[in-house]
Amino acid sequence: MSESDAPIRVVLAKLGLDGHDRGLKIVARILRDAGMEVIYLGLRQTTDSIVAAAEQEDADAVGLSMHNAGHMTLAPAMVGALRAAKLTCPVIVGGIVPDDDVEALLDAGVAAVLGPGASASEVAQVVRDAVAAAEASDDATVGGSKVET
Amino acid sequence: MPVLEDQATTTGDDMTQHHDEQARQAYRRAYQAAEKAGRLRDVPFETMSGVPVESVYGEPPYPGQYPYTRGVYPTMYRSRLWTMRMFAGFGTAEDTNTRFKEILRNGGTGLSTAFDMPTLMGRDSDSQWALGEVGRAGVAVDTLADMEDLFADIDLSGVSTSMTINGPAAIVLAMYIAVAEKGGVARADLAGTIQNDIFKEYQAQKEYIYPPRPSVRIVTDMIRYTSAEMPRWHPISISGYHIREAGSTAAQELAFTLANGFAYVEAAIAAGIDVDEFAGRLSFFFNSHSDFFEEIGKFRAARRIWARWMKERYGAADERSMLCRFHTQTAGVSLTAQQPENNIARVAIQALAGALGGTQSLHTDSYDEALALPTEKAARIALRTQQIVAHETGVANVADPLGGAPFVEWMTDEMERQAEAVFAHLDELGNGSILEGVYAGIENGYFVGEIADAAYRFEREVNEGRRMIVGVNAFTDGNEEGGADILRIGNEVEDLQRKRLAGVKHQRDSEVVARALAAVTEAASSSDTNLMPPILDAVKTYATLEEVVMAMEKVFGTYVEKAII
């Protein structure tokens, strides 16, 4: 688990077939410019490949970009796969998500949803807050972002 | 109505004056021929106040004259307005079929099909990859049965159909042919376009299946097949739209798109097809973004560059081979989720730029597309927007009405200059071949890098407030006002489509399917065999899209992009 002054490590990925990667690439640069370490997996990732990357890279957060209206199926599946692997890192979703879906995604365990038009500073802040919140709840419960098996 | 008779003569030396006079006469003859043949629309060519206007103003070369900067046809919209082609597709094939009929009833003149993500990637609805994406962003097509539903009760000899698909384009075209022939329409009578522009997939849209070289072989097979069998079909729509949406500048969109066009021409020539046999059926697809004059300059430059390169570099002799005819779509990426109704104004301005730029067809985006797929009402407003441009503004009366304006001519030249710099780079990268240059640029990340840099630059400017986007970083009062109604596709579509597919698989003769698929694989491994006939045979057995994709993948392999930020 990263020390509080170590840079935040974020895995960024497109889950599934959706190829719209403009937003995710911009987010990658925004987070890098904000001092974070970005592990950019790119296109056509599966929940398994993202879990593997999050484990290997000791990621503090997973960012998914979704533009094909598959978020209600895929985002909860991602949260489920991470938790099944005993990873507590927060999942942040960006892209085209209708307002009415945000609540349901948060209920399904997604840490935050970034809509179109979020500014660079908002993007970085949302990631920082999500990581901080996850670490706080970890300290209270499991005591780490990852449990070795 | 006299054409060009009352207009001031040009200055210049005698030679120029003589030449100009010849061009004027040629234009007049072409226009009058169209008039005599009854090819002009039956509307008054005058202003709202009753002032008659001529079909073109200013200096030669005129529309329909090389290098076609001012338009591809002499009469332009006086003969025929641009085709109002609205892209649609969602849910099951039946849902989209209903939307198609609605479009035709509302005065739309062409059909345009959006496929869902699994279909675009050559996956069936029952694939693990398809989870959550079936029927969401377009219509799901797994087998010929879906295509039959999609075009049910539509006379395919009477419409022109555009199908936006690339990686599995050959298979979907084969399904379209099969549906038509079942309905008694010969393939030679089919009119339309299949996007089939694989280069921009590696560069921008990312819906590729196979590596570039085998993909281009499929494209050249399709060019050859349609040249021989489908004279009214456009086998590729060379598309800058997605390059722009991915973040490129206007000049990059222009340059990459035309370079891709040159690359297809070189590939087809290398495959032994005569340039004038196919080049006349290549068409283009551009974005119309918000910077009004830059867009108009881009459209004008596209025509001039294409004509010159086709004639001078590729030796085209047929005038049709030199015409850059294009479809335009307003910029989806310019639509804001904030105060979505403002998008109607954006779309109107972008549509006007497309009309002033001389587009052959136009899709206007719906105002709610930053939120979801368009509702029926939003799609209707979008169609109405271009109908207002076409019928109320008077811009359709005069071809290239901005031609000759110093800023417009300068912008056209500037777009051309920037594009030529890109062509020079690619030509060098490919040692004198644009085709090899494009392959190299895909492999070394040139295209994706340039596009990502431009996208980030723009985003930073918006973030820093140097570029104002209404409702995003300025004039945000009203952003809290609650949402537009949006279209929702339920999970039931996915379930329904999977059941349908299972039913089709159950009913077909699996031995016949297997034999047909083996023939596709065999054709793939022999580069002298055209893939289209065995693919057509395979889809007729109700082989699925993914099965046919896999039959070729055995030989061609798959493409995995290097992830570059």
XYZ file of C-alpha atoms in Angstrom:
714
model
C 0.000 0.000 0.000
C 1.339 3.379 -0.918
C 2.590 5.812 1.681
C 0.568 8.973 1.899
C 3.300 11.046 0.226
C 4.001 8.521 -2.521
C 2.309 9.342 -5.805
C -1.154 7.913 -6.337
C -1.088 5.036 -8.819
C -4.062 4.833 -11.151
C -4.919 2.100 -13.639
C -6.849 3.513 -16.603
C -8.687 1.252 -19.008
C -11.459 0.872 -21.530
C -13.494 -2.131 -20.499
C -15.076 -4.138 -23.277
C -15.306 -3.292 -26.951
C -15.889 0.464 -26.805
C -13.075 2.193 -28.709
C -13.652 5.851 -27.750
C -10.310 6.597 -26.119
C -10.013 10.361 -26.553
C -11.348 11.104 -23.077
C -9.296 8.430 -21.354
C -6.079 9.623 -22.976
C -6.805 13.168 -21.869
C -7.527 11.957 -18.339
C -4.230 10.047 -18.412
C -2.345 13.233 -19.182
C -4.323 15.263 -16.644
C -3.528 12.799 -13.866
C 0.105 12.572 -14.895
C 0.340 16.363 -14.910
C -1.220 16.301 -11.434
C 1.683 14.165 -10.216
C 0.053 10.741 -10.279
C 1.473 7.581 -11.787
C -0.729 6.361 -14.595
C -0.819 2.763 -15.740
C -2.576 3.107 -19.077
C -3.948 -0.212 -20.235
C -5.844 1.192 -23.193
C -8.463 -0.612 -25.205
C -10.304 -3.925 -25.052
C -9.634 -4.811 -21.449
C -11.577 -7.382 -19.473
C -12.405 -7.285 -15.762
C -9.768 -9.994 -15.349
C -7.034 -8.065 -17.129
C -7.805 -4.959 -15.099
C -7.791 -6.873 -11.804
C -4.439 -8.414 -12.762
C -2.986 -5.005 -13.570
C -4.344 -3.449 -10.386
C -2.736 -6.239 -8.370
C 0.620 -6.205 -10.112
C 0.862 -2.436 -10.129
C -0.383 -2.031 -6.568
C -2.904 0.465 -7.871
C -4.653 2.968 -5.628
C -7.549 3.458 -8.039
C -9.070 2.146 -11.251
C -10.475 4.580 -13.810
C -12.876 3.351 -16.482
C -14.093 5.341 -19.444
C -17.436 4.334 -20.908
C -19.189 5.794 -23.920
C -21.381 3.005 -25.211
C -24.133 2.888 -22.643
C -22.800 -0.356 -21.209
C -21.894 1.225 -17.884
C -24.802 -0.220 -15.884
C -23.600 -3.732 -16.666
C -19.847 -3.265 -16.869
C -19.049 -0.881 -14.035
C -20.686 -2.987 -11.291
C -18.997 -6.059 -12.808
C -15.650 -4.289 -12.436
C -16.295 -3.433 -8.784
C -17.363 -7.018 -8.148
C -14.254 -8.462 -9.801
C -11.911 -6.246 -7.763
C -13.638 -7.045 -4.501
C -13.638 -10.750 -5.356
C -9.861 -10.439 -5.714
C -9.812 -8.727 -2.301
C -8.757 -5.410 -3.811
C -10.353 -2.356 -2.263
C -9.156 0.251 -4.723
C -11.956 2.590 -5.756
C -13.473 2.491 -9.247
C -14.067 5.840 -10.926
C -16.190 6.008 -14.063
C -15.991 8.725 -16.686
C -17.673 9.243 -20.032
C -21.304 9.361 -21.059
C -23.380 8.439 -18.037
C -26.911 9.858 -17.767
C -27.586 11.694 -14.480
C -30.252 9.194 -13.525
C -27.734 6.357 -13.586
C -25.215 7.979 -11.258
C -27.014 7.055 -8.055
C -27.364 3.412 -9.113
C -23.672 3.218 -9.981
C -22.695 4.685 -6.612
C -24.994 2.175 -4.920
C -23.252 -0.571 -6.855
C -19.949 0.456 -5.307
C -18.552 2.855 -7.897
C -16.653 5.564 -5.990
C -17.339 8.488 -8.313
C -18.730 9.339 -11.732
C -17.152 12.076 -13.837
C -19.414 13.543 -16.474
C -18.537 15.277 -19.729
C -17.161 18.741 -19.102
C -15.424 17.934 -15.815
C -12.402 20.222 -15.547
C -8.835 18.995 -15.128
C -8.742 20.047 -11.498
C -12.054 18.307 -10.776
C -10.773 15.115 -12.369
C -7.613 15.069 -10.259
C -9.499 16.018 -7.107
C -12.124 13.321 -7.551
C -9.368 10.709 -7.858
C -7.556 12.024 -4.781
C -10.766 12.089 -2.745
C -11.753 8.604 -3.826
C -8.341 7.212 -2.905
C -8.372 9.017 0.441
C -11.861 7.740 1.235
C -10.897 4.183 0.343
C -7.774 4.350 2.484
C -9.726 5.768 5.405
C -12.242 2.959 5.259
C -9.423 0.436 4.831
C -7.692 1.677 7.955
C -10.908 1.196 9.819
C -11.495 -2.314 8.503
C -8.962 -4.428 6.653
C -6.019 -2.170 7.285
C -4.638 -2.079 3.760
C -5.671 -1.671 0.161
C -4.808 -5.221 -0.598
C -4.816 -8.433 1.302
C -2.078 -10.844 0.330
C -3.263 -14.358 -0.227
C -32.486 33.282 -66.539
C -29.128 34.250 -68.035
C -26.152 32.754 -66.320
C -23.041 34.841 -65.769
C -23.987 37.322 -68.463
C -24.331 40.457 -66.418
C -21.300 39.857 -64.289
C -18.238 42.077 -64.636
C -15.494 40.647 -66.798
C -12.236 39.794 -65.144
C -9.146 41.900 -65.419
C -5.851 40.378 -66.476
C -4.021 39.884 -69.734
C -5.643 38.744 -72.960
C -4.703 35.110 -72.475
C -6.305 34.988 -69.050
C -9.357 36.803 -70.295
C -9.699 34.389 -73.177
C -9.332 31.419 -70.865
C -11.833 32.819 -68.404
C -14.296 33.480 -71.174
C -13.995 29.864 -72.292
C -14.616 28.659 -68.752
C -17.638 30.916 -68.495
C -19.048 29.594 -71.748
C -18.421 26.012 -70.730
C -20.180 26.599 -67.443
C -23.112 28.269 -69.170
C -23.441 25.342 -71.572
C -23.361 22.813 -68.747
C -25.937 24.739 -66.768
C -28.247 25.202 -69.719
C -27.988 21.526 -70.614
C -29.158 20.631 -67.124
C -31.972 23.149 -67.381
C -33.096 21.841 -70.752
C -33.037 18.268 -69.516
C -35.356 19.282 -66.710
C -32.778 18.555 -64.055
C -33.321 21.738 -62.078
C -35.570 21.769 -59.044
C -38.929 23.396 -59.589
C -38.467 26.301 -57.187
C -37.886 30.014 -57.847
C -34.182 30.836 -57.778
C -34.674 34.202 -56.176
C -34.371 35.771 -52.767
C -37.170 35.859 -50.252
C -37.872 39.383 -51.517
C -38.150 38.243 -55.103
C -34.714 39.254 -56.402
C -33.562 36.694 -59.007
C -30.092 35.280 -58.364
C -27.629 33.537 -60.661
C -26.415 30.007 -60.103
C -22.848 31.121 -59.425
C -20.889 34.332 -59.005
C -17.251 35.328 -59.303
C -14.283 33.921 -61.133
C -13.551 30.604 -62.832
C -12.915 27.790 -62.496
C -16.611 27.358 -61.765
C -18.387 24.485 -60.021
C -18.021 21.327 -62.073
C -14.704 22.546 -63.480
C -11.282 21.191 -62.519
C -10.000 21.337 -59.794
C -13.560 21.539 -58.448
C -12.701 23.822 -55.523
C -16.079 25.485 -56.020
C -18.110 22.291 -56.186
C -18.311 18.962 -57.959
C -21.344 19.722 -60.152
C -22.164 22.807 -62.247
C -25.673 23.237 -60.900
C -25.007 21.988 -57.372
C -28.097 22.262 -55.158
C -30.196 23.779 -57.918
C -30.467 20.284 -59.369
C -30.613 18.299 -56.215
C -30.321 19.263 -52.596
C -27.858 17.384 -50.500
C -29.168 14.034 -49.301
C -30.513 14.358 -45.789
C -29.102 11.199 -44.422
C -29.839 10.607 -40.771
C -27.825 7.942 -39.026
C -30.004 5.632 -36.980
C -29.870 2.310 -35.307
C -30.621 0.924 -31.917
C -32.049 -2.064 -30.178
C -33.185 -4.947 -32.294
C -33.365 -4.924 -36.074
C -37.144 -4.462 -35.817
C -36.752 -1.332 -33.676
C -34.397 0.201 -36.228
C -36.633 -0.849 -39.103
C -39.420 1.181 -37.489
C -37.091 4.209 -37.184
C -36.064 3.822 -40.836
C -39.659 3.942 -41.978
C -40.229 6.987 -39.794
C -37.264 8.726 -41.448
C -38.563 7.928 -44.934
C -42.043 9.175 -44.012
C -40.547 12.417 -42.678
C -38.889 13.250 -45.967
C -35.489 11.712 -45.317
C -34.019 10.493 -48.591
C -31.426 7.980 -47.542
C -30.982 5.395 -44.840
C -27.982 5.218 -42.606
C -27.315 2.330 -40.306
C -25.575 2.398 -36.960
C -24.519 -1.004 -35.697
C -23.910 -1.883 -32.078
C -20.411 -2.299 -30.761
C -20.265 -6.112 -30.897
C -21.366 -6.046 -34.545
C -18.798 -3.357 -35.371
C -16.127 -5.542 -33.828
C -17.306 -8.701 -35.559
C -18.668 -10.324 -32.397
C -21.984 -12.073 -31.982
C -24.493 -11.063 -29.342
C -23.773 -14.237 -27.369
C -20.052 -13.507 -27.125
C -18.575 -12.740 -23.698
C -17.269 -9.504 -25.200
C -20.757 -8.403 -26.059
C -21.910 -8.264 -22.457
C -23.733 -5.000 -21.761
C -23.288 -3.692 -25.303
C -25.874 -5.548 -27.374
C -28.163 -3.133 -29.192
C -27.011 -0.186 -27.098
C -25.216 2.149 -29.487
C -26.676 0.756 -32.664
C -28.478 -2.231 -34.051
C -27.268 -5.788 -33.412
C -26.695 -7.937 -36.507
C -25.622 -11.512 -35.937
C -26.959 -13.297 -38.983
C -28.762 -12.722 -42.244
C -32.023 -13.091 -40.284
C -31.331 -9.787 -38.498
C -30.545 -8.056 -41.769
C -33.845 -9.354 -43.188
C -35.710 -7.747 -40.288
C -33.688 -4.545 -40.543
C -34.799 -3.849 -44.115
C -38.201 -5.517 -44.028
C -40.841 -3.794 -46.214
C -38.347 -1.292 -47.603
C -37.794 -1.361 -51.373
C -34.024 -1.593 -51.619
C -34.018 -0.592 -55.279
C -35.569 2.726 -54.288
C -33.370 3.885 -51.420
C -29.706 4.514 -50.985
C -28.335 2.904 -47.882
C -25.266 3.824 -45.942
C -23.801 1.281 -43.588
C -21.292 2.439 -41.050
C -19.107 -0.560 -40.465
C -15.464 -1.282 -41.136
C -13.730 -4.371 -39.742
C -16.520 -6.791 -40.781
C -17.684 -4.625 -43.733
C -17.348 -7.387 -46.322
C -19.648 -9.658 -44.322
C -22.302 -7.009 -43.736
C -22.257 -5.982 -47.405
C -22.707 -9.645 -48.305
C -25.733 -9.817 -45.988
C -27.220 -6.727 -47.635
C -26.786 -8.267 -51.078
C -28.369 -11.495 -49.855
C -31.408 -9.655 -48.425
C -31.876 -7.693 -51.645
C -31.636 -10.749 -53.858
C -34.110 -12.644 -51.693
C -36.477 -9.713 -52.240
C -35.947 -9.809 -55.998
C -33.591 -6.810 -56.259
C -30.401 -7.502 -58.209
C -27.119 -6.483 -56.625
C -26.404 -4.283 -59.636
C -29.425 -2.151 -58.664
C -28.312 -1.524 -55.108
C -27.239 2.015 -54.291
C -25.363 3.009 -51.218
C -22.150 3.210 -49.343
C -20.352 1.007 -46.896
C -17.832 2.851 -44.770
C -15.142 0.188 -45.004
C -12.346 2.645 -44.188
C -10.003 0.515 -42.160
C -7.066 2.952 -41.990
C -8.895 5.416 -39.805
C -9.727 2.585 -37.431
C -6.059 2.171 -36.521
C -5.683 5.941 -36.400
C -8.778 7.047 -34.544
C -11.897 4.939 -34.132
C -10.141 1.726 -33.108
C -12.640 -0.751 -34.519
C -10.158 -2.977 -36.256
C -10.044 -6.770 -36.258
C -7.108 -7.928 -38.397
C -3.690 -6.314 -38.901
C -3.511 -3.521 -41.502
C -2.206 -5.454 -44.510
C -4.764 -8.292 -44.608
C -7.456 -5.709 -43.838
C -6.428 -3.733 -46.906
C -6.547 -6.926 -48.949
C -10.214 -7.322 -47.956
C -10.821 -3.715 -48.971
C -9.238 -4.205 -52.389
C -11.271 -7.397 -52.872
C -14.396 -5.372 -52.186
C -13.324 -2.620 -54.585
C -12.801 -5.226 -57.276
C -16.090 -6.973 -56.564
C -18.216 -3.822 -56.514
C -16.462 -2.459 -59.620
C -17.520 -5.565 -61.508
C -20.931 -6.242 -59.987
C -22.347 -3.192 -58.243
C -21.976 -0.046 -60.325
C -24.100 2.057 -57.956
C -22.272 1.062 -54.816
C -19.560 3.075 -53.068
C -17.146 0.520 -51.641
C -15.396 2.917 -49.231
C -16.301 6.122 -47.519
C -12.940 7.559 -46.597
C -13.656 9.124 -43.285
C -12.121 12.034 -41.505
C -15.093 12.291 -39.190
C -13.710 9.962 -36.533
C -10.218 11.408 -36.805
C -11.689 14.797 -35.919
C -13.880 13.385 -33.165
C -10.795 11.749 -31.669
C -9.308 15.203 -31.329
C -7.449 16.168 -34.493
C -7.355 19.663 -35.927
C -9.262 20.504 -39.098
C -6.083 20.361 -41.178
C -5.118 16.975 -39.714
C -8.582 15.645 -40.469
C -8.206 16.825 -44.052
C -4.659 15.544 -44.446
C -5.031 12.131 -42.821
C -8.278 11.445 -44.654
C -6.968 12.300 -48.092
C -3.716 10.444 -47.387
C -5.797 7.387 -46.511
C -7.630 7.898 -49.792
C -4.373 7.992 -51.716
C -3.280 4.836 -49.894
C -6.431 2.949 -50.991
C -5.884 4.144 -54.547
C -2.305 2.883 -54.466
C -3.418 -0.435 -52.977
C -6.077 -0.946 -55.652
C -3.689 0.018 -58.449
C -1.119 -2.399 -57.002
C -3.822 -5.095 -57.048
C -4.110 -4.524 -60.780
C -7.337 -2.502 -60.886
C -7.392 0.437 -63.286
C -7.721 3.727 -61.454
C -10.681 4.926 -63.512
C -12.491 1.665 -62.855
C -12.944 2.389 -59.159
C -11.901 5.919 -58.213
C -15.199 7.401 -59.349
C -16.997 5.424 -56.667
C -14.778 6.401 -53.772
C -16.508 8.845 -51.492
C -15.529 10.809 -48.420
C -16.961 11.670 -45.035
C -15.998 14.798 -43.148
C -16.801 16.428 -39.862
C -18.367 19.870 -39.705
C -17.194 21.541 -36.539
C -17.904 24.934 -35.054
C -15.178 27.108 -36.576
C -17.239 28.205 -39.536
C -14.684 29.472 -42.043
C -12.067 26.881 -41.177
C -14.586 24.168 -42.020
C -15.605 25.766 -45.288
C -11.946 26.190 -46.255
C -11.362 22.532 -45.408
C -14.191 21.306 -47.645
C -13.040 23.453 -50.570
C -9.410 22.376 -50.141
C -10.426 18.699 -50.034
C -11.936 18.912 -53.510
C -8.971 20.742 -54.992
C -6.325 18.455 -53.481
C -8.132 15.239 -54.438
C -8.638 16.352 -58.023
C -5.045 17.393 -58.474
C -3.518 14.270 -56.919
C -5.831 11.927 -58.793
C -5.011 13.565 -62.081
C -1.342 14.304 -61.641
C -0.041 11.574 -59.370
C -2.353 8.676 -60.128
C -3.047 9.370 -63.778
C -6.838 9.421 -63.577
C -8.378 10.443 -66.893
C -12.073 10.123 -66.103
C -13.389 13.304 -64.542
C -15.424 11.280 -62.048
C -12.242 9.843 -60.601
C -11.181 13.346 -59.635
C -14.345 14.362 -57.815
C -14.176 14.464 -54.064
C -17.806 13.843 -53.198
C -18.475 13.757 -49.525
C -20.939 13.204 -46.726
C -20.804 15.522 -43.746
C -21.853 15.065 -40.162
C -21.971 17.798 -37.575
C -19.455 17.447 -34.762
C -20.732 15.122 -32.062
C -17.800 16.104 -29.922
C -18.904 19.749 -29.925
C -22.185 18.881 -28.229
C -22.356 19.705 -24.559
C -24.150 17.850 -21.798
C -24.660 21.222 -20.144
C -27.753 23.091 -21.357
C -28.193 20.520 -24.117
C -30.758 22.609 -26.026
C -27.898 24.976 -26.957
C -26.643 22.183 -29.177
C -29.452 22.879 -31.626
C -27.762 26.205 -32.413
C -24.354 24.553 -32.759
C -25.744 21.967 -35.141
C -27.474 24.628 -37.259
C -24.242 26.561 -37.719
C -22.253 23.420 -38.521
C -24.928 22.281 -40.972
C -24.758 25.652 -42.697
C -20.982 25.294 -43.025
C -21.526 21.891 -44.646
C -23.982 23.370 -47.145
C -21.738 26.319 -47.945
C -18.867 23.857 -48.281
C -20.764 21.938 -50.961
C -21.475 18.632 -49.229
C -23.390 15.875 -51.079
C -25.147 14.598 -47.980
C -25.542 15.646 -44.407
C -26.318 14.167 -41.027
C -27.256 16.658 -38.343
C -26.646 15.534 -34.780
C -29.394 15.513 -32.202
C -29.059 17.916 -29.303
C -29.168 15.166 -26.692
C -26.264 13.105 -28.018
C -23.847 14.180 -25.302
C -26.225 12.406 -22.940
C -27.345 9.297 -24.795
C -28.580 8.074 -28.152
C -31.112 10.511 -29.583
C -34.776 10.406 -28.736
C -37.184 10.448 -31.636
C -38.029 14.077 -30.974
C -34.391 15.168 -30.847
C -33.678 13.310 -34.092
C -36.635 15.036 -35.729
C -35.432 18.476 -34.637
C -32.023 17.641 -36.104
C -33.574 16.729 -39.456
C -35.746 19.850 -39.320
C -32.626 21.940 -38.712
C -31.108 20.955 -42.024
C -34.441 21.289 -43.780
C -34.528 24.899 -42.566
C -31.019 25.463 -43.947
C -32.037 23.870 -47.245
C -35.419 25.439 -47.819
C -35.551 28.711 -45.915
C -32.119 30.348 -46.048
C -31.608 30.556 -49.800
C -28.091 29.097 -49.602
C -29.056 26.299 -51.983
C -29.704 28.743 -54.837
C -26.100 29.715 -55.493
C -23.162 27.332 -55.728
C -20.125 28.121 -53.549
C -21.577 31.481 -52.531
C -18.499 32.353 -50.467
C -15.999 31.590 -53.246
C -13.825 34.564 -54.062
C -14.038 36.097 -50.605
C -10.419 36.848 -49.625
C -10.642 35.193 -46.203
C -12.344 32.082 -47.591
C -9.808 31.711 -50.400
C -6.946 32.245 -47.962
C -8.344 29.677 -45.564
C -8.735 27.196 -48.422
C -5.096 27.742 -49.412
C -3.933 27.440 -45.803
C -5.758 24.140 -45.293
C -4.191 22.851 -48.489
C -0.705 24.003 -47.450
C -0.934 22.230 -44.087
C -2.259 19.067 -45.702
C 0.518 19.036 -48.290
C 3.085 19.153 -45.462
C 1.557 15.984 -44.003
C 1.546 14.262 -47.420
C 5.235 15.113 -47.831
C 5.975 13.555 -44.440
C 4.071 10.364 -45.262
C 5.591 10.146 -48.718
C 9.036 10.273 -47.137
C 8.082 7.770 -44.451
C 6.949 5.400 -47.209
C 9.905 6.013 -49.540
C 7.735 7.469 -52.248
C 4.599 5.489 -51.445
C 1.751 7.050 -49.491
C 0.397 3.541 -48.868
C 3.634 2.470 -47.196
C 3.773 5.829 -45.411
C 0.321 5.248 -43.929
C 1.281 1.720 -42.812
C 4.447 3.144 -41.230
C 2.536 5.956 -39.539
C 0.142 3.410 -38.029
C 3.002 1.232 -36.811
C 5.106 4.044 -35.328
C 2.209 5.795 -33.603
C 2.423 8.949 -35.731
C -1.321 9.294 -36.299
C -2.498 8.462 -32.782
C 0.229 10.662 -31.302
C -0.646 13.689 -33.427
C -4.334 13.278 -32.650
C -3.809 12.834 -28.901
C -1.548 15.898 -28.770
C -4.132 18.039 -30.542
C -6.935 16.738 -28.309
C -4.971 17.514 -25.162
C -4.008 20.977 -26.403
C -7.659 21.810 -26.990
C -8.721 20.424 -23.627
C -6.069 22.460 -21.814
C -7.186 25.625 -23.564
C -10.751 24.993 -22.449
C -9.583 24.234 -18.925
C -7.511 27.375 -18.748
C -10.414 29.395 -20.052
C -8.546 30.544 -23.156
C -11.218 28.929 -25.267
C -14.833 29.574 -24.383
C -17.423 26.852 -24.632
C -20.872 28.139 -23.763
C -22.332 26.290 -20.799
C -19.032 24.524 -20.054
C -16.612 27.222 -18.951
C -18.748 30.285 -19.622
C -22.391 31.320 -19.307
C -23.172 28.420 -17.038
C -26.384 29.858 -15.594
C -29.021 27.290 -16.324
C -26.705 24.295 -16.116
C -28.589 23.079 -13.067
C -31.846 22.949 -14.932
C -32.799 19.373 -15.154
C -32.364 17.084 -17.939
C -33.644 16.416 -21.350
C -35.598 13.215 -21.804
C -33.218 10.552 -23.012
C -33.566 7.327 -24.894
C -32.951 4.222 -22.863
C -32.259 0.764 -24.170
C -33.066 -1.896 -21.650
C -31.287 -5.149 -20.968
C -34.238 -6.950 -22.518
C -32.761 -6.186 -25.963
C -29.679 -8.176 -25.072
C -31.719 -11.120 -23.824
C -34.038 -11.000 -26.812
C -31.179 -10.850 -29.305
C -29.400 -13.797 -27.700
C -32.571 -15.865 -27.869
C -33.028 -14.936 -31.523
C -29.490 -15.945 -32.327
C -29.898 -19.255 -30.531
C -33.044 -19.862 -32.575
C -31.313 -19.167 -35.888
C -28.392 -21.404 -34.967
C -30.798 -24.173 -34.059
C -32.664 -23.997 -37.373
C -29.797 -23.885 -39.833
C -27.953 -26.810 -41.368
C -24.682 -26.857 -39.452
C -22.877 -29.008 -41.993
C -23.642 -26.580 -44.792
C -22.480 -23.736 -42.560
C -19.202 -25.477 -41.749
C -18.464 -26.141 -45.417
C -19.158 -22.508 -46.319
C -16.893 -21.279 -43.537
C -14.094 -23.580 -44.649
C -14.357 -22.047 -48.111
C -13.922 -18.578 -46.595
C -10.780 -19.698 -44.768
C -9.431 -21.223 -47.941
C -10.062 -18.027 -49.903
C -8.349 -16.017 -47.169
C -5.191 -18.067 -47.497
C -5.019 -17.561 -51.243
C -4.426 -13.902 -52.045
C -5.548 -14.410 -55.655
C -9.056 -15.405 -54.637
C -11.642 -12.695 -54.088
C -13.162 -13.101 -50.636
C -16.571 -11.671 -51.510
C -18.165 -14.682 -53.263
C -17.355 -17.211 -50.489
C -18.459 -14.692 -47.831
C -21.751 -14.213 -49.682
C -22.230 -17.983 -49.805
C -21.473 -18.244 -46.093
C -23.936 -15.581 -44.935
C -26.650 -17.237 -47.024
C -26.242 -20.365 -44.876
C -26.949 -18.152 -41.835
C -23.366 -18.405 -40.650
C -22.989 -15.746 -37.985
C -20.946 -12.597 -38.328
C -18.443 -13.820 -35.771
C -18.115 -17.216 -37.411
C -17.186 -15.599 -40.707
C -14.815 -13.197 -38.918
C -13.124 -16.149 -37.238
C -12.908 -18.064 -40.506
C -10.642 -15.294 -41.793
C -8.912 -14.662 -38.478
C -7.423 -18.155 -38.689
C -5.357 -16.864 -41.585
C -5.080 -13.140 -40.888
C -4.542 -13.020 -37.112
C -5.630 -10.090 -34.950
C -4.343 -6.602 -34.312
C -3.455 -5.319 -30.858
C -2.665 -1.657 -30.511
C 0.335 -0.465 -28.569
C -1.172 1.675 -25.815
C 0.213 5.165 -26.248
C -1.014 8.084 -24.171
